[in-house]
CSV table of C-alpha atoms in Angstrom, one decimal:
chain,number,residue,atom,x,y,z
B,7,MET,CA,-170.3,-86.8,-114.9
B,8,ARG,CA,-166.9,-85.6,-113.5
B,9,THR,CA,-167.8,-84.1,-110.2
B,10,LEU,CA,-170.9,-84.5,-107.7
B,11,SER,CA,-171.0,-82.5,-104.8
B,12,ARG,CA,-170.5,-85.3,-102.2
B,13,PHE,CA,-172.1,-83.1,-99.8
B,14,ALA,CA,-175.5,-82.8,-101.5
B,15,LEU,CA,-175.7,-86.6,-102.8
B,16,SER,CA,-174.8,-87.4,-98.8
B,17,ALA,CA,-178.2,-85.2,-97.6
B,18,GLY,CA,-180.2,-87.2,-98.8
B,19,LEU,CA,-179.9,-88.7,-101.8
B,20,THR,CA,-178.3,-91.7,-101.0
B,21,LEU,CA,-181.4,-94.2,-102.3
B,22,ALA,CA,-181.5,-91.6,-104.4
B,23,CYS,CA,-173.2,-92.1,-124.9
B,24,LEU,CA,-173.4,-96.0,-127.3
B,25,TRP,CA,-171.9,-97.1,-130.5
B,26,PRO,CA,-172.5,-100.8,-131.4
B,27,THR,CA,-170.3,-102.5,-129.8
B,28,THR,CA,-167.9,-104.7,-132.7
B,29,HIS,CA,-167.7,-108.4,-132.2
B,30,LEU,CA,-164.4,-109.5,-133.7
B,31,LEU,CA,-164.8,-113.4,-135.1
B,32,PHE,CA,-162.0,-115.1,-136.2
B,33,GLY,CA,-162.6,-118.0,-138.6
B,34,GLN,CA,-162.2,-119.7,-141.9
B,35,ASP,CA,-160.1,-118.9,-145.0
B,36,PRO,CA,-163.3,-117.3,-147.8
B,37,ALA,CA,-161.2,-119.9,-150.4
B,38,ALA,CA,-161.4,-123.3,-147.8
B,39,ILE,CA,-165.1,-122.6,-148.2
B,40,ALA,CA,-166.5,-125.0,-150.3
B,41,PRO,CA,-169.6,-123.3,-153.1
B,42,ASN,CA,-172.9,-123.6,-151.0
B,43,GLU,CA,-171.3,-124.9,-148.1
B,44,PRO,CA,-172.5,-122.3,-145.0
B,45,ALA,CA,-168.9,-120.9,-143.6
B,46,THR,CA,-168.6,-121.5,-140.0
B,47,LEU,CA,-166.6,-118.7,-137.7
B,48,LYS,CA,-165.1,-119.2,-134.5
B,49,ALA,CA,-166.4,-116.1,-132.1
B,50,GLU,CA,-163.3,-114.9,-130.1
B,51,PRO,CA,-162.5,-116.4,-126.4
B,52,GLU,CA,-163.6,-114.0,-123.8
B,53,THR,CA,-161.1,-112.5,-121.6
B,54,GLU,CA,-161.6,-111.7,-118.1
B,55,GLU,CA,-161.5,-108.6,-118.1
B,56,LYS,CA,-164.2,-108.3,-121.2
B,57,THR,CA,-166.1,-110.7,-119.4
B,58,LEU,CA,-165.7,-108.4,-116.5
B,59,ALA,CA,-166.6,-105.1,-118.6
B,60,ARG,CA,-169.6,-107.3,-119.7
B,61,LYS,CA,-171.3,-108.3,-116.1
B,62,ARG,CA,-170.0,-104.4,-114.9
B,63,LEU,CA,-172.4,-103.2,-117.9
B,64,GLU,CA,-175.7,-106.3,-117.4
B,65,LEU,CA,-175.4,-104.7,-113.7
B,66,GLN,CA,-176.2,-100.9,-115.4
B,67,ALA,CA,-178.8,-102.5,-117.6
B,68,GLN,CA,-180.7,-104.5,-114.6
B,69,ARG,CA,-180.7,-101.7,-112.3
B,70,ILE,CA,-182.1,-99.4,-115.6
B,71,GLY,CA,-184.7,-102.1,-116.3
B,72,THR,CA,-186.2,-102.0,-112.7
B,73,MET,CA,-187.2,-98.3,-113.0
B,74,LYS,CA,-190.8,-97.5,-113.5
B,75,VAL,CA,-192.5,-95.4,-115.1
B,76,ALA,CA,-195.5,-93.3,-115.0
B,77,TRP,CA,-197.2,-90.2,-116.3
B,78,LYS,CA,-198.8,-87.2,-114.9
B,79,GLU,CA,-201.1,-87.5,-118.2
B,80,ALA,CA,-202.0,-91.1,-119.5
B,81,ASP,CA,-200.9,-91.2,-123.2
B,82,ASP,CA,-200.2,-95.2,-124.8
B,83,ASP,CA,-197.9,-93.2,-127.0
B,84,LEU,CA,-195.6,-92.4,-124.1
B,85,PRO,CA,-193.4,-95.3,-122.6
B,86,THR,CA,-192.9,-97.3,-119.5
B,87,GLN,CA,-189.5,-98.0,-119.0
B,88,PHE,CA,-185.9,-96.4,-120.0
B,89,GLU,CA,-184.2,-98.6,-123.1
B,90,THR,CA,-181.9,-100.9,-121.4
B,91,THR,CA,-179.0,-100.6,-124.2
B,92,PRO,CA,-176.5,-97.6,-123.9
B,93,ILE,CA,-176.4,-95.4,-126.0
B,94,PHE,CA,-173.1,-94.5,-125.2
B,95,LYS,CA,-170.6,-96.7,-122.7
B,96,TYR,CA,-167.5,-95.3,-120.9
B,97,ASP,CA,-165.2,-95.6,-118.5
B,98,ASP,CA,-162.8,-93.2,-116.6
B,99,PRO,CA,-160.0,-95.3,-114.6
B,100,ALA,CA,-158.1,-92.1,-113.4
B,101,ARG,CA,-160.9,-91.5,-111.3
B,102,GLY,CA,-161.6,-94.6,-110.1
B,103,LEU,CA,-164.7,-95.4,-112.4
B,104,VAL,CA,-164.7,-98.7,-113.6
B,105,SER,CA,-167.8,-98.7,-116.1
B,106,ALA,CA,-170.3,-96.6,-116.9
B,107,GLY,CA,-173.1,-95.7,-119.6
B,108,LEU,CA,-176.0,-93.3,-120.9
B,109,TRP,CA,-179.0,-94.2,-121.1
B,110,ARG,CA,-182.8,-93.1,-123.2
B,111,LEU,CA,-186.3,-93.3,-122.3
B,112,GLY,CA,-188.3,-93.8,-125.6
B,113,PRO,CA,-187.4,-96.0,-128.3
B,114,LYS,CA,-187.0,-93.6,-131.0
B,115,GLY,CA,-186.9,-89.4,-131.6
B,116,ARG,CA,-185.4,-87.3,-129.5
B,117,PRO,CA,-185.4,-88.7,-125.5
B,118,LEU,CA,-187.5,-88.1,-123.1
B,119,ALA,CA,-185.1,-88.2,-120.5
B,120,ILE,CA,-181.9,-89.2,-120.0
B,121,ILE,CA,-180.0,-91.6,-117.1
B,122,SER,CA,-176.2,-91.7,-116.7
B,123,THR,CA,-175.2,-94.6,-114.6
B,124,GLU,CA,-171.5,-94.9,-113.3
B,125,LEU,CA,-169.8,-97.9,-110.9
B,126,GLN,CA,-167.4,-96.1,-108.6
B,127,PRO,CA,-165.5,-98.9,-106.7
B,128,ARG,CA,-164.8,-96.2,-103.2
B,129,PHE,CA,-167.6,-93.8,-103.2
B,130,TYR,CA,-168.0,-92.7,-100.1
B,131,GLY,CA,-165.7,-95.7,-99.0
B,132,SER,CA,-167.5,-99.0,-100.7
B,133,PRO,CA,-168.7,-99.6,-104.0
B,134,ARG,CA,-171.5,-97.7,-105.5
B,135,ILE,CA,-173.6,-97.0,-108.2
B,136,ILE,CA,-174.1,-93.3,-109.4
B,137,TYR,CA,-177.2,-91.8,-111.5
B,138,GLU,CA,-177.8,-89.0,-113.0
B,139,TYR,CA,-181.2,-87.8,-114.2
B,140,LEU,CA,-181.9,-85.5,-116.9
B,141,SER,CA,-185.1,-84.6,-118.6
B,142,LEU,CA,-185.6,-83.2,-122.3
B,143,THR,CA,-189.6,-82.8,-121.6
B,144,PRO,CA,-191.9,-80.6,-120.7
B,145,LYS,CA,-194.2,-83.2,-119.5
B,146,ALA,CA,-194.7,-84.2,-115.5
B,147,PHE,CA,-193.3,-87.9,-114.8
B,148,SER,CA,-192.0,-90.0,-112.8
B,149,ILE,CA,-189.6,-93.2,-112.4
B,150,THR,CA,-189.4,-95.0,-109.5
B,151,SER,CA,-187.2,-98.5,-108.6
B,152,THR,CA,-185.2,-100.4,-105.6
B,153,ASP,CA,-183.0,-97.4,-105.1
B,154,SER,CA,-184.0,-94.4,-106.7
B,155,ARG,CA,-186.9,-92.6,-107.7
B,156,TRP,CA,-187.3,-88.7,-109.9
B,157,ALA,CA,-190.5,-87.0,-110.5
B,158,PRO,CA,-189.6,-84.2,-112.2
B,159,SER,CA,-191.8,-81.7,-114.2
B,160,ALA,CA,-190.2,-79.7,-116.7
B,161,SER,CA,-187.7,-80.1,-119.3
B,162,GLU,CA,-184.0,-79.3,-118.5
B,163,ILE,CA,-182.8,-78.1,-122.0
B,164,GLU,CA,-184.5,-75.1,-124.1
B,165,PHE,CA,-184.0,-75.0,-127.8
B,166,LYS,CA,-182.2,-71.6,-129.7
B,167,PRO,CA,-181.4,-71.3,-133.1
B,168,ILE,CA,-178.2,-71.4,-134.5
B,169,PRO,CA,-177.1,-67.7,-135.6
B,170,ASN,CA,-175.3,-67.8,-139.1
B,171,ALA,CA,-176.6,-71.7,-140.1
B,172,PRO,CA,-177.0,-72.8,-143.4
B,173,GLU,CA,-180.2,-73.7,-144.5
B,174,PRO,CA,-181.0,-77.7,-143.5
B,175,ALA,CA,-180.2,-79.7,-146.5
B,176,GLU,CA,-182.5,-82.1,-148.3
B,177,ASN,CA,-181.2,-85.1,-148.3
B,178,ALA,CA,-179.7,-86.9,-145.1
B,179,PRO,CA,-175.8,-87.5,-145.3
B,180,GLN,CA,-175.6,-83.9,-146.6
B,181,ARG,CA,-177.7,-82.9,-143.0
B,182,LEU,CA,-174.8,-85.5,-140.8
B,183,ILE,CA,-172.3,-82.9,-142.0
B,184,GLN,CA,-174.3,-79.9,-141.1
B,185,MET,CA,-174.6,-81.3,-137.9
B,186,ARG,CA,-170.7,-81.5,-137.1
B,187,ALA,CA,-169.8,-78.6,-138.5
B,188,GLN,CA,-172.4,-76.8,-136.6
B,189,ALA,CA,-171.3,-79.0,-133.6
B,190,ARG,CA,-167.7,-77.9,-133.7
B,191,ARG,CA,-168.8,-73.8,-133.7
B,192,PHE,CA,-168.8,-75.1,-129.7
B,193,THR,CA,-166.4,-74.7,-126.7
B,194,ALA,CA,-167.6,-75.6,-123.3
B,195,SER,CA,-166.3,-75.0,-119.7
B,196,GLU,CA,-167.0,-75.9,-116.6
B,197,VAL,CA,-165.5,-74.8,-113.2
B,198,VAL,CA,-165.6,-77.7,-109.9
B,199,LYS,CA,-163.1,-75.1,-107.7
B,200,GLU,CA,-161.0,-74.1,-110.9
B,201,ARG,CA,-161.3,-73.6,-114.9
B,202,PHE,CA,-161.5,-77.2,-117.1
B,203,GLU,CA,-162.1,-76.7,-120.7
B,204,LEU,CA,-164.7,-79.5,-121.8
B,205,ARG,CA,-163.7,-81.4,-125.7
B,206,LEU,CA,-166.0,-82.0,-128.8
B,207,MET,CA,-166.1,-85.2,-128.9
B,208,PRO,CA,-166.9,-85.3,-132.9
B,209,GLN,CA,-168.5,-88.2,-133.6
B,210,PRO,CA,-172.7,-87.9,-132.7
B,211,ILE,CA,-173.4,-90.7,-129.9
B,212,GLU,CA,-176.7,-91.0,-131.8
B,213,ARG,CA,-179.1,-89.4,-134.9
B,214,TYR,CA,-182.6,-89.2,-134.2
B,215,THR,CA,-185.4,-87.9,-136.2
B,216,PRO,CA,-188.2,-85.3,-134.6
B,217,GLU,CA,-191.4,-84.7,-135.5
B,218,GLY,CA,-192.4,-82.6,-138.4
B,219,SER,CA,-191.1,-82.1,-141.8
B,220,ASP,CA,-189.0,-84.6,-144.1
B,221,ARG,CA,-185.8,-82.3,-143.4
B,222,ALA,CA,-186.6,-82.4,-139.6
B,223,ASP,CA,-182.9,-84.3,-138.1
B,224,GLY,CA,-181.3,-84.7,-135.1
B,225,SER,CA,-178.4,-85.7,-133.2
B,226,MET,CA,-176.6,-85.7,-130.1
B,227,PHE,CA,-172.9,-84.4,-129.1
B,228,LEU,CA,-171.1,-85.0,-126.0
B,229,LEU,CA,-168.8,-81.9,-124.3
B,230,ALA,CA,-166.5,-84.3,-122.4
B,231,PHE,CA,-163.7,-83.9,-119.8
B,232,GLY,CA,-161.5,-87.1,-120.5
B,233,LEU,CA,-163.6,-89.8,-122.0
B,234,ASN,CA,-166.4,-88.7,-119.4
B,235,PRO,CA,-169.6,-86.7,-120.6
B,236,GLU,CA,-170.1,-83.6,-118.4
B,237,ALA,CA,-173.1,-82.1,-120.9
B,238,ILE,CA,-175.1,-83.4,-124.0
B,239,LEU,CA,-175.0,-81.2,-127.3
B,240,PHE,CA,-178.5,-81.5,-129.0
B,241,ILE,CA,-178.2,-79.8,-133.1
B,242,GLU,CA,-181.5,-80.3,-134.7
B,243,SER,CA,-183.1,-78.9,-137.1
B,244,ASP,CA,-187.1,-79.1,-137.6
B,245,GLY,CA,-186.9,-78.6,-141.4
B,246,LYS,CA,-186.4,-74.6,-141.9
B,247,GLN,CA,-184.1,-74.1,-139.3
B,248,TRP,CA,-180.7,-75.4,-137.4
B,249,ASN,CA,-181.1,-75.2,-133.6
B,250,TYR,CA,-179.3,-76.0,-130.1
B,251,ALA,CA,-179.9,-76.9,-126.9
B,252,ILE,CA,-177.3,-78.0,-124.2
B,253,GLY,CA,-178.3,-80.4,-121.3
B,254,ARG,CA,-175.5,-80.5,-117.7
B,255,LEU,CA,-174.5,-83.8,-116.9
B,256,ALA,CA,-172.0,-82.9,-114.1
B,257,GLY,CA,-172.7,-81.2,-110.5
B,258,ALA,CA,-170.1,-78.4,-111.4
B,259,SER,CA,-170.2,-74.9,-109.7
B,260,LYS,CA,-170.6,-73.6,-113.6
B,261,MET,CA,-171.1,-74.7,-117.2
B,262,ASN,CA,-170.9,-72.5,-119.9
B,263,ALA,CA,-170.1,-73.2,-123.5
B,264,GLU,CA,-170.1,-70.4,-126.8
B,265,ILE,CA,-171.0,-70.3,-130.2
B,266,ASP,CA,-167.7,-68.9,-132.5
B,267,GLY,CA,-166.5,-67.1,-129.3
B,268,GLN,CA,-170.0,-65.4,-127.9
B,269,PRO,CA,-172.3,-67.0,-125.4
B,270,ALA,CA,-174.4,-69.5,-125.9
B,271,TRP,CA,-175.1,-71.7,-122.9
B,272,GLU,CA,-174.3,-70.9,-118.7
B,273,ILE,CA,-175.6,-72.5,-115.6
B,274,GLY,CA,-174.7,-72.3,-112.0
B,275,PRO,CA,-175.2,-74.8,-109.0
B,276,VAL,CA,-176.1,-77.8,-108.9
B,277,LYS,CA,-180.0,-77.5,-106.8
B,278,TYR,CA,-180.2,-81.5,-106.0
B,279,GLY,CA,-184.0,-82.2,-105.7
B,280,TRP,CA,-186.5,-85.7,-106.8
B,281,GLN,CA,-188.5,-82.8,-108.5
B,282,ASN,CA,-185.8,-80.9,-110.5
B,283,SER,CA,-184.9,-81.5,-113.7
B,284,TYR,CA,-181.3,-82.5,-113.7
B,285,THR,CA,-180.4,-83.9,-110.1
B,286,ALA,CA,-178.3,-87.1,-108.8
B,287,SER,CA,-178.2,-89.6,-106.1
B,288,ASN,CA,-176.7,-93.2,-105.3
B,289,SER,CA,-176.8,-96.8,-103.7
B,290,GLN,CA,-174.8,-99.5,-102.8
B,291,ALA,CA,-174.3,-101.8,-105.5
B,292,ASP,CA,-171.9,-105.0,-106.0
B,293,ILE,CA,-169.6,-104.7,-108.6
B,294,PRO,CA,-168.4,-107.6,-110.4
B,295,GLY,CA,-164.0,-107.5,-109.6
B,296,ILE,CA,-164.7,-105.5,-107.0
B,297,ALA,CA,-164.1,-106.4,-103.4
B,298,PRO,CA,-167.2,-104.8,-100.5
B,299,ASN,CA,-164.4,-102.6,-99.3
B,300,GLY,CA,-163.6,-101.0,-102.8
B,301,THR,CA,-160.5,-102.9,-103.7
B,302,PRO,CA,-160.1,-105.2,-106.5
B,303,VAL,CA,-160.5,-109.2,-106.5
B,304,LYS,CA,-157.4,-110.9,-107.2
B,305,PRO,CA,-158.2,-113.4,-110.2
B,306,MET,CA,-158.0,-117.2,-108.5
B,307,GLU,CA,-154.9,-119.0,-109.7
B,308,PRO,CA,-155.5,-121.4,-112.5
């Protein structure tokens, strides 16, 4: 989320996309390890920058972990909390955003909802965590935590057939190739006082298996400004045809997408509210490495 209506957020909402991280390990020369002797690997010392990044992500995971989910119609198969490992993480130092993540509701299949978290050192002059909420299910539910609440009763997205798309392939590798190819047909933009083009991140942030036939498949792609996701593009097969849907992650006054130059999706200004399928909020946060006035904390001299 690059843009939020600060007026809307401040007027009653103040309380309110991850590839696996590769850890580089440095160890012994394999040739020096004796037969049948376990290899001993030495982890690279964590730098101050990596320590801050880890602690900031842990703060967001902790906030996500406090969110309790309740469904209007009880069902033991429905999740009662969000996953605490982000499906995507990012930052945007140029705009003051030091750490952020996307979190899914539901351990498998298409997510039932997505929440984004962003740490802003000087949002309204102080460190805050910003939440965005995106419902992906028509089932009514609510979430509550120490600093947020949300109770949507509808999905923000609507799936439509992708025109002139091929029949879903029989095997999974070929279907992934098809999904990437279909995603590349989309272009998108947003209006925040002026028009900005969004870029498609070429790799899906997550692949999932919807309910359906053996050829049911799905992926989530990001439409972003830099690394900052403004919308999620879903490319999904029901086993018979390819479909798409787009969900916003931004408070832009207007957003739209095209496929092969033809209109595919358009949405207007946000109406913030706790029962809406998309909304946002913010609350106070003690961001590691950031002072209460929003300035970076200088490292202590050795």
